[in-house]
Amino acid sequence: MKTRKKMTKGHLNRKELIEASKKAVGNRAKHLAECAECRKALEFLLKFPVAGQLPLADAPTGWINKAVALAEKKKVVDGLSRVLAHLIFDSWTMPEPVGVRGEGAIEHRRLRYRAAEITIDIRAEQARDEWHMVAQAAGEYKSRPVLVIGKNVYYSDENGLFQWADKKPPRHILLKSNEGVIEFPELSWKKTRKN
Amino acid sequence: MTDCELWQRIIAGDDAAWAELVHKYQSLVYAVSTRAGLSMSDCADCFQQTWVLLFRNRHRLKDPARLSAWLVTTAKREALRLRRRAARTEEEWDNSSLMATGPLPDEEMEQLECQAQLEIALKEIDPRCRNVLKAFFFASEEQSYDEIAAAFGIPANSLGPIRRRCLERLKQILLKMGYLEERKEGKEPL
């Protein structure tokens, strides 16, 4: 009992274990020679010399999502059921309210599409050299849909909003879920709004 | 789940398995990409291309048990390719200097793989053991044995057996995941 108490009191931490393994004499070396638990810990430290290193950092979420989406993309190629969305509202085609000049509002655009039971709203806003986009799909989904624009795949946040920014506004959009693919008609961004 | 089991599901077309694999090893691929001294955009390319190559070659991968090694090697190759391309663009390319400085030594890559495997295994262990092992082996500041015991609110003489049990559990997980077997070559088992 006495021996055990003496030994447990002198258990070694990471640094002490490494030091003790290098020295043949001293209290720590003696403890290491006698203590099976510390020897086990040292064995592990030597086997995995990465102990003490900072944990590996996570890649940015967008990169991970893009890599995850590689398998999703394949499914599109494989061919799921496809539905074409139709445009039901475009703010650029609406007449300007009396007394409002069109120049400022041309930097904003609101679009609404419908496909089967799904309604998709898209809001576009041009700021400096970028277009800030927000989209929301309302309807019954069994699986979480993703928005596919060219090579990029976007996931919705906890509020069901897809948000992204790009130098160019999107022309070809797909909304994908396990149930199928909703394909949007090609979007034109020519500022041909009627005043 | 071992990499082999995960791989079988991926081959069968299970998207969730692919997502699980990406999440499992993303930090490893990211670490290799970032240590190559690439620009952020090249780093993103390196990361992405590594996964593209894995997915494209999924039916040709011979040994899924060596998946982490495959990822490290591929990410390293991609990183070197991108470095060469960047150097050519900047007209600073000097083959001899790149080889001499050795931007991604094998030893460092091996350590990254080992660290990733350890971190994956630690995620599988119960929270108490994980915290004990982290305090012993991964804390950035060296803590004395008594300090660690105090932090966990347990007597110092209980900590030794707990550490031993936790190490044993970690070893079992590493074996189950096929990481320890893999490390047998040239090294003694734990």
PDB file of C-alpha atoms in Angstrom, chain B residues 57-146:
ATOM      1  CA  ASN B  57     -10.637   7.404 -59.044  1.00  0.00           C
ATOM      2  CA  ARG B  58     -12.959   5.833 -56.524  1.00  0.00           C
ATOM      3  CA  HIS B  59     -13.387   2.663 -58.561  1.00  0.00           C
ATOM      4  CA  ARG B  60      -9.635   2.307 -59.002  1.00  0.00           C
ATOM      5  CA  LEU B  61      -8.433   2.752 -55.444  1.00  0.00           C
ATOM      6  CA  LYS B  62      -6.682  -0.491 -54.568  1.00  0.00           C
ATOM      7  CA  ASP B  63      -6.324  -0.293 -50.815  1.00  0.00           C
ATOM      8  CA  PRO B  64      -8.953   1.778 -48.978  1.00  0.00           C
ATOM      9  CA  ALA B  65      -7.216   0.973 -45.700  1.00  0.00           C
ATOM     10  CA  ARG B  66      -4.475   3.348 -46.842  1.00  0.00           C
ATOM     11  CA  LEU B  67      -6.890   6.132 -47.682  1.00  0.00           C
ATOM     12  CA  SER B  68      -5.310   8.729 -45.401  1.00  0.00           C
ATOM     13  CA  ALA B  69      -1.892   8.056 -46.931  1.00  0.00           C
ATOM     14  CA  TRP B  70      -3.420   8.341 -50.413  1.00  0.00           C
ATOM     15  CA  LEU B  71      -4.923  11.713 -49.507  1.00  0.00           C
ATOM     16  CA  VAL B  72      -1.642  13.008 -48.093  1.00  0.00           C
ATOM     17  CA  THR B  73       0.340  11.909 -51.153  1.00  0.00           C
ATOM     18  CA  THR B  74      -2.194  13.316 -53.598  1.00  0.00           C
ATOM     19  CA  ALA B  75      -2.556  16.626 -51.750  1.00  0.00           C
ATOM     20  CA  LYS B  76       1.219  16.916 -51.589  1.00  0.00           C
ATOM     21  CA  ARG B  77       1.582  16.270 -55.322  1.00  0.00           C
ATOM     22  CA  GLU B  78      -1.116  18.807 -56.086  1.00  0.00           C
ATOM     23  CA  ALA B  79       0.501  21.351 -53.790  1.00  0.00           C
ATOM     24  CA  LEU B  80       3.866  20.914 -55.493  1.00  0.00           C
ATOM     25  CA  ARG B  81       2.247  21.205 -58.916  1.00  0.00           C
ATOM     26  CA  LEU B  82       0.539  24.433 -57.890  1.00  0.00           C
ATOM     27  CA  ARG B  83       3.743  25.774 -56.374  1.00  0.00           C
ATOM     28  CA  ARG B  84       5.587  25.125 -59.610  1.00  0.00           C
ATOM     29  CA  ARG B  85       2.835  26.814 -61.565  1.00  0.00           C
ATOM     30  CA  ALA B  86       2.864  29.834 -59.257  1.00  0.00           C
ATOM     31  CA  ALA B  87       6.643  30.070 -59.447  1.00  0.00           C
ATOM     32  CA  ARG B  88       6.561  29.924 -63.243  1.00  0.00           C
ATOM     33  CA  THR B  89       3.981  32.677 -63.291  1.00  0.00           C
ATOM     34  CA  GLU B  90       6.128  34.838 -61.082  1.00  0.00           C
ATOM     35  CA  GLU B  91       9.264  33.941 -63.067  1.00  0.00           C
ATOM     36  CA  GLU B  92      10.957  32.909 -59.877  1.00  0.00           C
ATOM     37  CA  TRP B  93      11.028  29.238 -60.571  1.00  0.00           C
ATOM     38  CA  ASP B  94      14.232  27.637 -59.472  1.00  0.00           C
ATOM     39  CA  ASN B  95      14.037  23.887 -59.507  1.00  0.00           C
ATOM     40  CA  SER B  96      17.114  23.346 -57.379  1.00  0.00           C
ATOM     41  CA  SER B  97      16.031  25.719 -54.630  1.00  0.00           C
ATOM     42  CA  LEU B  98      12.618  24.092 -54.354  1.00  0.00           C
ATOM     43  CA  MET B  99      14.136  20.655 -54.049  1.00  0.00           C
ATOM     44  CA  ALA B 100      16.710  21.873 -51.566  1.00  0.00           C
ATOM     45  CA  THR B 101      14.253  23.578 -49.262  1.00  0.00           C
ATOM     46  CA  GLY B 102      11.941  20.567 -49.390  1.00  0.00           C
ATOM     47  CA  PRO B 103       8.621  22.319 -48.861  1.00  0.00           C
ATOM     48  CA  LEU B 104       6.750  19.212 -47.759  1.00  0.00           C
ATOM     49  CA  PRO B 105       9.122  16.696 -46.193  1.00  0.00           C
ATOM     50  CA  ASP B 106       7.783  13.156 -45.993  1.00  0.00           C
ATOM     51  CA  GLU B 107       8.385  13.037 -42.274  1.00  0.00           C
ATOM     52  CA  GLU B 108       6.184  16.068 -41.697  1.00  0.00           C
ATOM     53  CA  MET B 109       3.482  14.601 -43.922  1.00  0.00           C
ATOM     54  CA  GLU B 110       3.631  11.343 -42.001  1.00  0.00           C
ATOM     55  CA  GLN B 111       3.231  13.237 -38.762  1.00  0.00           C
ATOM     56  CA  LEU B 112       0.214  15.080 -40.108  1.00  0.00           C
ATOM     57  CA  GLU B 113      -1.386  11.794 -41.086  1.00  0.00           C
ATOM     58  CA  CYS B 114      -0.615  10.349 -37.674  1.00  0.00           C
ATOM     59  CA  GLN B 115      -2.063  13.407 -35.961  1.00  0.00           C
ATOM     60  CA  ALA B 116      -5.225  13.271 -38.060  1.00  0.00           C
ATOM     61  CA  GLN B 117      -5.707   9.605 -37.210  1.00  0.00           C
ATOM     62  CA  LEU B 118      -5.242  10.316 -33.541  1.00  0.00           C
ATOM     63  CA  GLU B 119      -7.731  13.174 -33.620  1.00  0.00           C
ATOM     64  CA  ILE B 120     -10.266  11.007 -35.449  1.00  0.00           C
ATOM     65  CA  ALA B 121      -9.842   8.259 -32.865  1.00  0.00           C
ATOM     66  CA  LEU B 122     -10.199  10.740 -30.008  1.00  0.00           C
ATOM     67  CA  LYS B 123     -13.550  11.842 -31.413  1.00  0.00           C
ATOM     68  CA  GLU B 124     -14.768   8.278 -30.962  1.00  0.00           C
ATOM     69  CA  ILE B 125     -13.819   7.980 -27.316  1.00  0.00           C
ATOM     70  CA  ASP B 126     -16.119   8.985 -24.433  1.00  0.00           C
ATOM     71  CA  PRO B 127     -15.879  12.668 -23.419  1.00  0.00           C
ATOM     72  CA  ARG B 128     -14.278  11.987 -20.048  1.00  0.00           C
ATOM     73  CA  CYS B 129     -11.433   9.954 -21.515  1.00  0.00           C
ATOM     74  CA  ARG B 130     -11.043  12.440 -24.339  1.00  0.00           C
ATOM     75  CA  ASN B 131     -10.579  15.265 -21.868  1.00  0.00           C
ATOM     76  CA  VAL B 132      -8.164  13.307 -19.706  1.00  0.00           C
ATOM     77  CA  LEU B 133      -6.038  12.300 -22.694  1.00  0.00           C
ATOM     78  CA  LYS B 134      -6.104  15.792 -24.111  1.00  0.00           C
ATOM     79  CA  ALA B 135      -4.987  17.223 -20.793  1.00  0.00           C
ATOM     80  CA  PHE B 136      -2.101  14.761 -20.633  1.00  0.00           C
ATOM     81  CA  PHE B 137      -0.942  14.704 -24.188  1.00  0.00           C
ATOM     82  CA  PHE B 138      -2.286  17.651 -26.117  1.00  0.00           C
ATOM     83  CA  ALA B 139      -2.569  20.580 -23.746  1.00  0.00           C
ATOM     84  CA  SER B 140      -0.532  23.463 -25.115  1.00  0.00           C
ATOM     85  CA  GLU B 141       0.781  24.287 -21.634  1.00  0.00           C
ATOM     86  CA  GLU B 142       2.487  21.647 -19.580  1.00  0.00           C
ATOM     87  CA  GLN B 143       0.447  20.856 -16.465  1.00  0.00           C
ATOM     88  CA  SER B 144       1.700  18.902 -13.489  1.00  0.00           C
ATOM     89  CA  TYR B 145       0.058  15.634 -12.548  1.00  0.00           C
ATOM     90  CA  ASP B 146      -1.573  17.221  -9.495  1.00  0.00           C
TER      91      ASP B 146
END
